[in-house]
Amino acid sequence: MSRRQPPGPSPLLLGLDQLPKVRRDLLGFYAGLHRAYGDAVRVRLGPYVQHLFFHPDQVKEVLVTHADRFVKIKRARQVLSQWDGNGLVLSEGAFWQRQRRLMQPAFHNDRVRRYGETMVSITARLRDEWHSAAARAGHLDLDANDAMTALTLNIASETLFGADISGQTARLGRAIAVLSDEAVKELQEPATLPRWLPLPRVRRKWEAVDLLDTTVREIIRERRAAPDGDRGDLLSMLLEAVDEEHDGTRMTDEQVRDETITLFLAGHDTSAAGLTWLWHNLARHPEVLARAAAEVDALGNRLPTAADLKRLPYLDSVLKETLRLHPPAIGVFTREATREVEIGGYPVRRGHHVQLISFVTQRDPRFFPAPERFDPERFAPGRAESIPQYAYFPFGAGPRVCIGRQFALVEMLLVAATMLQTLTVAPPPGAPAVELLPHLSLRPRGGLPLRWMVRS
């Protein structure tokens, strides 16, 4: 194994005085390292050594070839396990393999198509409310980031729990917002404040955790007490799943609880971010918006279904280009080496961190000419095949590729198609430039005001 180390900045250049700048523009910091040092960069921050890899071949090595030599970093597990427990995002090894195997049937294509009916029904109700308001006033101005977060939370609630959670979604949404903010803070801190500390921040966090925990455990208890088979929601699948390949066992209530909360939190956050950026790009590219709307019109006046998505290839390309420029899952591709491994010809020692920055790789001009331009035609048949494998990985790759990838893609496409049947969108007059906020998912800093109008 090679002993040479990848290039990188001196630790002296990354002192405490630089941290506010890095935190303010983390993605710009990563892009600057790539420009300055190339495809492999070594950064030391205090006791931590981090290797940044930007080339598709290196992405493959980390996520596919040597996936078994990496785990989620310890600090992320410490923070997120406070509410996720040992859910699929955090678990490792044989336990993770079993849980993934048990959960996979819940995301089969035929199952996702059934969830599509719920996605469209919820979206159509919201669309009709907006249509009426816009028709009365001439237009409707609102924050797309907030609106898409509320919409995908409602969809996640219904597809995961069915009718068991009606009336509680708003409270749970506020709890999730608290935990999202707290996670970002704690991931940047060396230790977690103890629960007994009498601080408002600590109290709010644990009130949110307790609300989620109590709600989910109560639903599981009720379902176990009166089992009635598959109700068509994700929770039914988790409760009924049997490990037929091995010992024929089911998940315990604790395992169902952990997986349910993990799906609930992660299941709406990245979809909300993806939809927010989709509307951002459509609003700023009226020619793309017009073409996408015309494609939706060809479906007729009825509500779209998952079976219609094959008839929306241009809208599919618009979504893929959106996920290229604005990959929602911006912070999930950080790993810790469990043993020494070579990536890109460089040694990564046990305990060192490895990070893949999809935002940078997916804007590399070697793989995406004129990378800052929004161009859905990149993903048109005949052109998409020229994109190098692993140059585009908004949902990850390899054995730990996002289990909800197909669910999220269907959700975002059906939401967009349903909205575009009667509404169009544009930036409001005087809208400021949008800044990027790498939160748990990539969001617009300060929200995204947009103007919705009835299509003529």
GROMACS .gro file of C-alpha atoms in nm:
model
  456
    1MET     CA    1   0.000   0.000   0.000
    2SER     CA    2   0.126   0.346  -0.092
    3ARG     CA    3   0.257   0.564   0.192
    4ARG     CA    4   0.223   0.896   0.013
    5GLN     CA    5  -0.038   1.135   0.152
    6PRO     CA    6  -0.279   1.344  -0.056
    7PRO     CA    7  -0.216   1.718  -0.068
    8GLY     CA    8  -0.406   1.959   0.150
    9PRO     CA    9  -0.393   2.284   0.346
   10SER     CA   10  -0.170   2.330   0.646
   11PRO     CA   11  -0.356   2.293   0.978
   12LEU     CA   12  -0.234   2.644   1.055
   13LEU     CA   13  -0.452   2.775   0.771
   14LEU     CA   14  -0.760   2.618   0.930
   15GLY     CA   15  -0.736   2.780   1.269
   16LEU     CA   16  -1.024   2.887   1.490
   17ASP     CA   17  -1.046   3.222   1.314
   18GLN     CA   18  -1.134   3.041   0.990
   19LEU     CA   19  -1.414   2.827   1.131
   20PRO     CA   20  -1.690   3.093   1.103
   21LYS     CA   21  -1.604   3.139   0.734
   22VAL     CA   22  -1.604   2.765   0.673
   23ARG     CA   23  -1.939   2.721   0.847
   24ARG     CA   24  -2.092   3.012   0.656
   25ASP     CA   25  -1.995   2.867   0.318
   26LEU     CA   26  -1.907   2.503   0.374
   27LEU     CA   27  -1.979   2.401   0.015
   28GLY     CA   28  -1.766   2.686  -0.117
   29PHE     CA   29  -1.488   2.570   0.116
   30TYR     CA   30  -1.504   2.217  -0.026
   31ALA     CA   31  -1.513   2.344  -0.384
   32GLY     CA   32  -1.210   2.563  -0.311
   33LEU     CA   33  -1.015   2.266  -0.176
   34HIS     CA   34  -1.096   2.071  -0.490
   35ARG     CA   35  -0.975   2.354  -0.714
   36ALA     CA   36  -0.659   2.404  -0.513
   37TYR     CA   37  -0.551   2.045  -0.449
   38GLY     CA   38  -0.729   1.813  -0.691
   39ASP     CA   39  -0.939   1.499  -0.654
   40ALA     CA   40  -0.796   1.384  -0.321
   41VAL     CA   41  -0.746   1.626  -0.032
   42ARG     CA   42  -0.626   1.564   0.323
   43VAL     CA   43  -0.744   1.801   0.596
   44ARG     CA   44  -0.651   1.792   0.964
   45LEU     CA   45  -0.889   1.962   1.207
   46GLY     CA   46  -0.765   1.922   1.564
   47PRO     CA   47  -0.741   1.547   1.637
   48TYR     CA   48  -0.935   1.451   1.323
   49VAL     CA   49  -0.787   1.360   0.986
   50GLN     CA   50  -1.035   1.388   0.700
   51HIS     CA   51  -0.987   1.269   0.344
   52LEU     CA   52  -1.201   1.436   0.078
   53PHE     CA   53  -1.246   1.246  -0.248
   54PHE     CA   54  -1.407   1.404  -0.554
   55HIS     CA   55  -1.349   1.171  -0.851
   56PRO     CA   56  -1.616   0.917  -0.955
   57ASP     CA   57  -1.361   0.634  -0.938
   58GLN     CA   58  -1.291   0.726  -0.576
   59VAL     CA   59  -1.663   0.748  -0.503
   60LYS     CA   60  -1.696   0.391  -0.628
   61GLU     CA   61  -1.405   0.274  -0.413
   62VAL     CA   62  -1.560   0.419  -0.096
   63LEU     CA   63  -1.927   0.333  -0.153
   64VAL     CA   64  -1.896   0.009  -0.348
   65THR     CA   65  -1.555  -0.161  -0.370
   66HIS     CA   66  -1.449  -0.108  -0.008
   67ALA     CA   67  -1.787  -0.032   0.148
   68ASP     CA   68  -1.727  -0.295   0.415
   69ARG     CA   69  -1.428  -0.102   0.549
   70PHE     CA   70  -1.625   0.206   0.646
   71VAL     CA   71  -1.894   0.294   0.900
   72LYS     CA   72  -2.083   0.612   0.983
   73ILE     CA   73  -1.867   0.847   1.188
   74LYS     CA   74  -1.895   0.815   1.564
   75ARG     CA   75  -2.019   1.168   1.632
   76ALA     CA   76  -2.306   1.132   1.384
   77ARG     CA   77  -2.412   0.806   1.547
   78GLN     CA   78  -2.398   0.966   1.893
   79VAL     CA   79  -2.617   1.259   1.789
   80LEU     CA   80  -2.875   1.092   1.568
   81SER     CA   81  -2.916   0.779   1.781
   82GLN     CA   82  -3.075   0.997   2.052
   83TRP     CA   83  -3.397   0.976   1.851
   84ASP     CA   84  -3.326   0.732   1.565
   85GLY     CA   85  -3.204   0.459   1.799
   86ASN     CA   86  -3.035   0.190   1.590
   87GLY     CA   87  -3.233   0.250   1.274
   88LEU     CA   88  -3.118   0.167   0.923
   89VAL     CA   89  -2.928   0.492   0.869
   90LEU     CA   90  -2.705   0.427   1.172
   91SER     CA   91  -2.685   0.049   1.214
   92GLU     CA   92  -2.390  -0.151   1.084
   93GLY     CA   93  -2.275  -0.504   1.008
   94ALA     CA   94  -2.494  -0.812   1.027
   95PHE     CA   95  -2.772  -0.628   1.210
   96TRP     CA   96  -2.791  -0.366   0.934
   97GLN     CA   97  -2.799  -0.640   0.668
   98ARG     CA   98  -3.091  -0.811   0.844
   99GLN     CA   99  -3.288  -0.489   0.885
  100ARG     CA  100  -3.228  -0.389   0.524
  101ARG     CA  101  -3.346  -0.731   0.412
  102LEU     CA  102  -3.661  -0.709   0.623
  103MET     CA  103  -3.746  -0.357   0.503
  104GLN     CA  104  -3.673  -0.398   0.133
  105PRO     CA  105  -4.018  -0.537   0.039
  106ALA     CA  106  -4.182  -0.219   0.170
  107PHE     CA  107  -4.009  -0.028  -0.113
  108HIS     CA  108  -4.070  -0.263  -0.405
  109ASN     CA  109  -4.200  -0.090  -0.717
  110ASP     CA  110  -4.555  -0.225  -0.691
  111ARG     CA  111  -4.572  -0.106  -0.329
  112VAL     CA  112  -4.441   0.241  -0.419
  113ARG     CA  113  -4.704   0.268  -0.692
  114ARG     CA  114  -4.971   0.215  -0.427
  115TYR     CA  115  -4.820   0.488  -0.212
  116GLY     CA  116  -4.843   0.709  -0.522
  117GLU     CA  117  -5.221   0.728  -0.485
  118THR     CA  118  -5.179   0.881  -0.139
  119MET     CA  119  -4.910   1.119  -0.261
  120VAL     CA  120  -5.134   1.252  -0.536
  121SER     CA  121  -5.446   1.276  -0.320
  122ILE     CA  122  -5.270   1.486  -0.054
  123THR     CA  123  -5.101   1.704  -0.316
  124ALA     CA  124  -5.423   1.763  -0.509
  125ARG     CA  125  -5.597   1.896  -0.196
  126LEU     CA  126  -5.314   2.144  -0.141
  127ARG     CA  127  -5.306   2.240  -0.510
  128ASP     CA  128  -5.679   2.312  -0.512
  129GLU     CA  129  -5.643   2.534  -0.203
  130TRP     CA  130  -5.363   2.728  -0.372
  131HIS     CA  131  -5.558   2.747  -0.697
  132SER     CA  132  -5.860   2.900  -0.523
  133ALA     CA  133  -5.645   3.152  -0.334
  134ALA     CA  134  -5.449   3.249  -0.646
  135ALA     CA  135  -5.766   3.281  -0.853
  136ARG     CA  136  -5.919   3.521  -0.598
  137ALA     CA  137  -5.611   3.740  -0.549
  138GLY     CA  138  -5.443   3.705  -0.888
  139HIS     CA  139  -5.146   3.525  -0.737
  140LEU     CA  140  -5.031   3.352  -0.420
  141ASP     CA  141  -4.695   3.432  -0.259
  142LEU     CA  142  -4.556   3.179  -0.014
  143ASP     CA  143  -4.236   3.013   0.102
  144ALA     CA  144  -4.182   2.699  -0.107
  145ASN     CA  145  -3.938   2.557   0.146
  146ASP     CA  146  -4.196   2.566   0.426
  147ALA     CA  147  -4.478   2.451   0.199
  148MET     CA  148  -4.291   2.149   0.061
  149THR     CA  149  -4.175   2.051   0.410
  150ALA     CA  150  -4.536   2.051   0.535
  151LEU     CA  151  -4.656   1.864   0.226
  152THR     CA  152  -4.397   1.585   0.242
  153LEU     CA  153  -4.454   1.553   0.617
  154ASN     CA  154  -4.823   1.490   0.549
  155ILE     CA  155  -4.733   1.237   0.281
  156ALA     CA  156  -4.483   1.062   0.510
  157SER     CA  157  -4.742   1.051   0.790
  158GLU     CA  158  -5.010   0.896   0.572
  159THR     CA  159  -4.789   0.647   0.388
  160LEU     CA  160  -4.613   0.537   0.707
  161PHE     CA  161  -4.898   0.533   0.959
  162GLY     CA  162  -5.220   0.550   0.759
  163ALA     CA  163  -5.504   0.702   0.957
  164ASP     CA  164  -5.341   0.637   1.295
  165ILE     CA  165  -5.176   0.978   1.309
  166SER     CA  166  -5.445   1.210   1.173
  167GLY     CA  167  -5.457   1.534   1.367
  168GLN     CA  168  -5.106   1.501   1.508
  169THR     CA  169  -4.898   1.588   1.203
  170ALA     CA  170  -4.856   1.957   1.288
  171ARG     CA  171  -4.723   1.882   1.640
  172LEU     CA  172  -4.490   1.617   1.505
  173GLY     CA  173  -4.369   1.857   1.236
  174ARG     CA  174  -4.271   2.112   1.500
  175ALA     CA  175  -4.089   1.840   1.694
  176ILE     CA  176  -3.899   1.730   1.384
  177ALA     CA  177  -3.796   2.091   1.314
  178VAL     CA  178  -3.654   2.117   1.667
  179LEU     CA  179  -3.455   1.795   1.625
  180SER     CA  180  -3.326   1.898   1.282
  181ASP     CA  181  -3.192   2.226   1.420
  182GLU     CA  182  -3.044   2.053   1.724
  183ALA     CA  183  -2.875   1.787   1.513
  184VAL     CA  184  -2.694   2.049   1.307
  185LYS     CA  185  -2.570   2.222   1.622
  186GLU     CA  186  -2.463   1.904   1.799
  187LEU     CA  187  -2.280   1.765   1.495
  188GLN     CA  188  -2.051   2.067   1.514
  189GLU     CA  189  -1.992   2.028   1.888
  190PRO     CA  190  -1.751   1.784   2.056
  191ALA     CA  191  -2.000   1.656   2.314
  192THR     CA  192  -2.374   1.640   2.381
  193LEU     CA  193  -2.523   1.840   2.666
  194PRO     CA  194  -2.661   1.602   2.933
  195ARG     CA  195  -3.036   1.566   2.959
  196TRP     CA  196  -3.048   1.685   3.319
  197LEU     CA  197  -2.896   2.025   3.232
  198PRO     CA  198  -3.167   2.291   3.294
  199LEU     CA  199  -3.134   2.476   2.964
  200PRO     CA  200  -3.422   2.566   2.726
  201ARG     CA  201  -3.232   2.410   2.435
  202VAL     CA  202  -3.199   2.076   2.615
  203ARG     CA  203  -3.561   2.082   2.733
  204ARG     CA  204  -3.694   2.150   2.382
  205LYS     CA  205  -3.492   1.869   2.233
  206TRP     CA  206  -3.607   1.605   2.480
  207GLU     CA  207  -3.968   1.720   2.464
  208ALA     CA  208  -3.950   1.666   2.087
  209VAL     CA  209  -3.786   1.324   2.129
  210ASP     CA  210  -4.045   1.219   2.387
  211LEU     CA  211  -4.334   1.326   2.163
  212LEU     CA  212  -4.205   1.124   1.868
  213ASP     CA  213  -4.121   0.825   2.087
  214THR     CA  214  -4.455   0.821   2.269
  215THR     CA  215  -4.657   0.861   1.949
  216VAL     CA  216  -4.480   0.584   1.760
  217ARG     CA  217  -4.474   0.339   2.051
  218GLU     CA  218  -4.846   0.388   2.112
  219ILE     CA  219  -4.931   0.317   1.749
  220ILE     CA  220  -4.713   0.004   1.755
  221ARG     CA  221  -4.883  -0.116   2.074
  222GLU     CA  222  -5.228  -0.063   1.923
  223ARG     CA  223  -5.135  -0.247   1.603
  224ARG     CA  224  -4.987  -0.539   1.798
  225ALA     CA  225  -5.296  -0.559   2.021
  226ALA     CA  226  -5.537  -0.569   1.727
  227PRO     CA  227  -5.344  -0.709   1.432
  228ASP     CA  228  -5.537  -0.696   1.106
  229GLY     CA  229  -5.264  -0.768   0.854
  230ASP     CA  230  -5.143  -0.535   0.586
  231ARG     CA  231  -5.324  -0.200   0.593
  232GLY     CA  232  -5.128  -0.075   0.294
  233ASP     CA  233  -4.894   0.152   0.491
  234LEU     CA  234  -4.523   0.119   0.564
  235LEU     CA  235  -4.577   0.041   0.932
  236SER     CA  236  -4.781  -0.266   0.839
  237MET     CA  237  -4.490  -0.393   0.632
  238LEU     CA  238  -4.246  -0.344   0.918
  239LEU     CA  239  -4.472  -0.525   1.163
  240GLU     CA  240  -4.542  -0.813   0.925
  241ALA     CA  241  -4.188  -0.854   0.785
  242VAL     CA  242  -4.035  -1.198   0.841
  243ASP     CA  243  -3.668  -1.286   0.796
  244GLU     CA  244  -3.737  -1.584   0.572
  245GLU     CA  245  -3.377  -1.610   0.450
  246HIS     CA  246  -3.243  -1.685   0.797
  247ASP     CA  247  -3.425  -1.757   1.123
  248GLY     CA  248  -3.785  -1.669   1.035
  249THR     CA  249  -3.807  -1.403   1.306
  250ARG     CA  250  -3.979  -1.064   1.298
  251MET     CA  251  -3.861  -0.727   1.423
  252THR     CA  252  -3.905  -0.655   1.791
  253ASP     CA  253  -4.116  -0.354   1.893
  254GLU     CA  254  -3.793  -0.167   1.966
  255GLN     CA  255  -3.659  -0.236   1.618
  256VAL     CA  256  -3.988  -0.131   1.459
  257ARG     CA  257  -3.981   0.186   1.667
  258ASP     CA  258  -3.627   0.275   1.554
  259GLU     CA  259  -3.695   0.206   1.186
  260THR     CA  260  -4.026   0.392   1.193
  261ILE     CA  261  -3.878   0.709   1.339
  262THR     CA  262  -3.581   0.689   1.102
  263LEU     CA  263  -3.812   0.660   0.800
  264PHE     CA  264  -4.041   0.934   0.930
  265LEU     CA  265  -3.762   1.186   0.977
  266ALA     CA  266  -3.550   1.101   0.675
  267GLY     CA  267  -3.846   1.013   0.456
  268HIS     CA  268  -3.981   1.363   0.425
  269ASP     CA  269  -3.671   1.581   0.469
  270THR     CA  270  -3.481   1.500   0.150
  271SER     CA  271  -3.800   1.494  -0.061
  272ALA     CA  272  -3.896   1.836   0.074
  273ALA     CA  273  -3.553   1.973  -0.013
  274GLY     CA  274  -3.561   1.819  -0.360
  275LEU     CA  275  -3.906   1.965  -0.434
  276THR     CA  276  -3.802   2.306  -0.304
  277TRP     CA  277  -3.508   2.315  -0.545
  278LEU     CA  278  -3.724   2.178  -0.827
  279TRP     CA  279  -3.962   2.475  -0.795
  280HIS     CA  280  -3.665   2.710  -0.765
  281ASN     CA  281  -3.527   2.589  -1.098
  282LEU     CA  282  -3.862   2.577  -1.276
  283ALA     CA  283  -3.950   2.929  -1.159
  284ARG     CA  284  -3.623   3.067  -1.296
  285HIS     CA  285  -3.635   2.886  -1.630
  286PRO     CA  286  -3.976   2.960  -1.787
  287GLU     CA  287  -3.894   2.772  -2.107
  288VAL     CA  288  -3.824   2.456  -1.906
  289LEU     CA  289  -4.139   2.514  -1.702
  290ALA     CA  290  -4.351   2.552  -2.016
  291ARG     CA  291  -4.217   2.231  -2.167
  292ALA     CA  292  -4.269   2.034  -1.846
  293ALA     CA  293  -4.624   2.167  -1.810
  294ALA     CA  294  -4.705   2.074  -2.170
  295GLU     CA  295  -4.584   1.720  -2.104
  296VAL     CA  296  -4.813   1.700  -1.800
  297ASP     CA  297  -5.106   1.835  -2.007
  298ALA     CA  298  -5.070   1.539  -2.242
  299LEU     CA  299  -5.187   1.313  -1.959
  300GLY     CA  300  -5.533   1.470  -1.975
  301ASN     CA  301  -5.749   1.621  -1.701
  302ARG     CA  302  -5.742   1.328  -1.459
  303LEU     CA  303  -5.500   1.310  -1.167
  304PRO     CA  304  -5.163   1.154  -1.252
  305THR     CA  305  -5.063   0.810  -1.127
  306ALA     CA  306  -4.731   0.634  -1.078
  307ALA     CA  307  -4.803   0.443  -1.401
  308ASP     CA  308  -4.798   0.778  -1.588
  309LEU     CA  309  -4.440   0.861  -1.491
  310LYS     CA  310  -4.297   0.678  -1.792
  311ARG     CA  311  -4.488   0.932  -2.002
  312LEU     CA  312  -4.307   1.223  -1.833
  313PRO     CA  313  -3.945   1.179  -1.949
  314TYR     CA  314  -3.873   1.551  -1.966
  315LEU     CA  315  -4.004   1.617  -1.615
  316ASP     CA  316  -3.789   1.324  -1.502
  317SER     CA  317  -3.484   1.491  -1.662
  318VAL     CA  318  -3.575   1.820  -1.492
  319LEU     CA  319  -3.579   1.644  -1.156
  320LYS     CA  320  -3.249   1.466  -1.219
  321GLU     CA  321  -3.082   1.793  -1.320
  322THR     CA  322  -3.224   1.952  -1.005
  323LEU     CA  323  -3.073   1.674  -0.793
  324ARG     CA  324  -2.742   1.724  -0.973
  325LEU     CA  325  -2.718   2.095  -0.897
  326HIS     CA  326  -2.884   2.074  -0.556
  327PRO     CA  327  -2.835   1.724  -0.409
  328PRO     CA  328  -3.054   1.717  -0.096
  329ALA     CA  329  -2.864   1.451   0.104
  330ILE     CA  330  -2.559   1.670   0.137
  331GLY     CA  331  -2.422   1.533   0.464
  332VAL     CA  332  -2.471   1.157   0.455
  333PHE     CA  333  -2.161   1.044   0.270
  334THR     CA  334  -1.911   1.079   0.553
  335ARG     CA  335  -1.749   0.757   0.670
  336GLU     CA  336  -1.492   0.638   0.923
  337ALA     CA  337  -1.240   0.373   0.824
  338THR     CA  338  -1.253   0.060   1.040
  339ARG     CA  339  -0.919  -0.062   0.900
  340GLU     CA  340  -0.655   0.070   0.666
  341VAL     CA  341  -0.763   0.096   0.305
  342GLU     CA  342  -0.633   0.256  -0.013
  343ILE     CA  343  -0.856   0.505  -0.194
  344GLY     CA  344  -0.741   0.677  -0.511
  345GLY     CA  345  -0.390   0.546  -0.452
  346TYR     CA  346  -0.368   0.705  -0.107
  347PRO     CA  347  -0.374   0.530   0.231
  348VAL     CA  348  -0.664   0.595   0.464
  349ARG     CA  349  -0.580   0.476   0.813
  350ARG     CA  350  -0.813   0.321   1.067
  351GLY     CA  351  -1.014   0.595   1.243
  352HIS     CA  352  -0.962   0.852   0.967
  353HIS     CA  353  -1.271   1.012   0.815
  354VAL     CA  354  -1.362   1.001   0.447
  355GLN     CA  355  -1.606   1.242   0.289
  356LEU     CA  356  -1.762   1.243  -0.058
  357ILE     CA  357  -1.905   1.578  -0.165
  358SER     CA  358  -2.176   1.513  -0.425
  359PHE     CA  359  -2.231   1.888  -0.461
  360VAL     CA  360  -1.874   1.930  -0.590
  361THR     CA  361  -1.843   1.612  -0.798
  362GLN     CA  362  -2.176   1.679  -0.967
  363ARG     CA  363  -2.057   2.027  -1.068
  364ASP     CA  364  -1.723   1.913  -1.209
  365PRO     CA  365  -1.684   2.040  -1.570
  366ARG     CA  366  -1.499   1.721  -1.667
  367PHE     CA  367  -1.822   1.528  -1.624
  368PHE     CA  368  -2.085   1.802  -1.672
  369PRO     CA  369  -1.987   2.070  -1.926
  370ALA     CA  370  -2.094   2.422  -1.824
  371PRO     CA  371  -2.178   2.271  -1.484
  372GLU     CA  372  -2.351   2.578  -1.335
  373ARG     CA  373  -2.607   2.589  -1.616
  374PHE     CA  374  -2.943   2.428  -1.550
  375ASP     CA  375  -2.979   2.191  -1.845
  376PRO     CA  376  -3.225   1.900  -1.816
  377GLU     CA  377  -3.112   1.775  -2.158
  378ARG     CA  378  -2.803   1.630  -1.986
  379PHE     CA  379  -3.028   1.344  -1.876
  380ALA     CA  380  -3.209   1.294  -2.208
  381PRO     CA  381  -3.176   0.954  -2.374
  382GLY     CA  382  -2.854   0.943  -2.574
  383ARG     CA  383  -2.682   1.198  -2.350
  384ALA     CA  384  -2.736   1.052  -2.004
  385GLU     CA  385  -2.532   0.746  -2.103
  386SER     CA  386  -2.222   0.965  -2.143
  387ILE     CA  387  -2.222   1.066  -1.775
  388PRO     CA  388  -1.950   0.863  -1.598
  389GLN     CA  389  -2.080   0.614  -1.344
  390TYR     CA  390  -2.063   0.757  -0.990
  391ALA     CA  391  -2.023   1.116  -1.116
  392TYR     CA  392  -2.390   1.147  -1.018
  393PHE     CA  393  -2.490   1.000  -0.682
  394PRO     CA  394  -2.763   1.208  -0.511
  395PHE     CA  395  -2.887   0.898  -0.326
  396GLY     CA  396  -2.549   0.737  -0.266
  397ALA     CA  397  -2.442   0.408  -0.424
  398GLY     CA  398  -2.345   0.055  -0.340
  399PRO     CA  399  -2.495  -0.162  -0.065
  400ARG     CA  400  -2.604   0.141   0.138
  401VAL     CA  401  -2.774   0.329  -0.142
  402CYS     CA  402  -3.084   0.500   0.000
  403ILE     CA  403  -3.356   0.239   0.050
  404GLY     CA  404  -3.621   0.504  -0.015
  405ARG     CA  405  -3.470   0.624  -0.344
  406GLN     CA  406  -3.759   0.506  -0.563
  407PHE     CA  407  -4.017   0.629  -0.313
  408ALA     CA  408  -3.859   0.977  -0.316
  409LEU     CA  409  -3.833   0.996  -0.695
  410VAL     CA  410  -4.195   0.890  -0.744
  411GLU     CA  411  -4.308   1.133  -0.475
  412MET     CA  412  -4.127   1.432  -0.623
  413LEU     CA  413  -4.244   1.359  -0.977
  414LEU     CA  414  -4.607   1.304  -0.877
  415VAL     CA  415  -4.614   1.617  -0.661
  416ALA     CA  416  -4.470   1.823  -0.947
  417ALA     CA  417  -4.707   1.677  -1.208
  418THR     CA  418  -5.013   1.729  -0.986
  419MET     CA  419  -4.924   2.091  -0.912
  420LEU     CA  420  -4.842   2.173  -1.275
  421GLN     CA  421  -5.185   2.061  -1.394
  422THR     CA  422  -5.340   2.391  -1.284
  423LEU     CA  423  -5.062   2.612  -1.144
  424THR     CA  424  -4.751   2.787  -1.266
  425VAL     CA  425  -4.473   2.950  -1.066
  426ALA     CA  426  -4.229   3.240  -1.089
  427PRO     CA  427  -3.993   3.435  -0.863
  428PRO     CA  428  -4.173   3.720  -0.686
  429PRO     CA  429  -4.068   4.074  -0.785
  430GLY     CA  430  -3.745   4.176  -0.616
  431ALA     CA  431  -3.665   3.825  -0.497
  432PRO     CA  432  -3.314   3.814  -0.349
  433ALA     CA  433  -3.043   3.579  -0.468
  434VAL     CA  434  -3.074   3.238  -0.310
  435GLU     CA  435  -2.803   3.123  -0.071
  436LEU     CA  436  -2.728   2.759   0.002
  437LEU     CA  437  -2.767   2.621   0.352
  438PRO     CA  438  -2.611   2.275   0.406
  439HIS     CA  439  -2.844   2.168   0.687
  440LEU     CA  440  -2.927   1.799   0.740
  441SER     CA  441  -3.040   1.838   0.379
  442LEU     CA  442  -2.944   2.116   0.139
  443ARG     CA  443  -3.189   2.403   0.181
  444PRO     CA  444  -3.217   2.768   0.072
  445ARG     CA  445  -3.095   2.992   0.353
  446GLY     CA  446  -3.388   3.194   0.486
  447GLY     CA  447  -3.644   3.005   0.278
  448LEU     CA  448  -3.757   3.034  -0.084
  449PRO     CA  449  -4.034   3.286  -0.160
  450LEU     CA  450  -4.216   3.204  -0.484
  451ARG     CA  451  -4.525   3.334  -0.663
  452TRP     CA  452  -4.791   3.085  -0.769
  453MET     CA  453  -5.049   3.166  -1.036
  454VAL     CA  454  -5.336   2.991  -1.209
  455ARG     CA  455  -5.232   2.857  -1.548
  456SER     CA  456  -5.406   3.029  -1.837
   0.00000   0.00000   0.00000
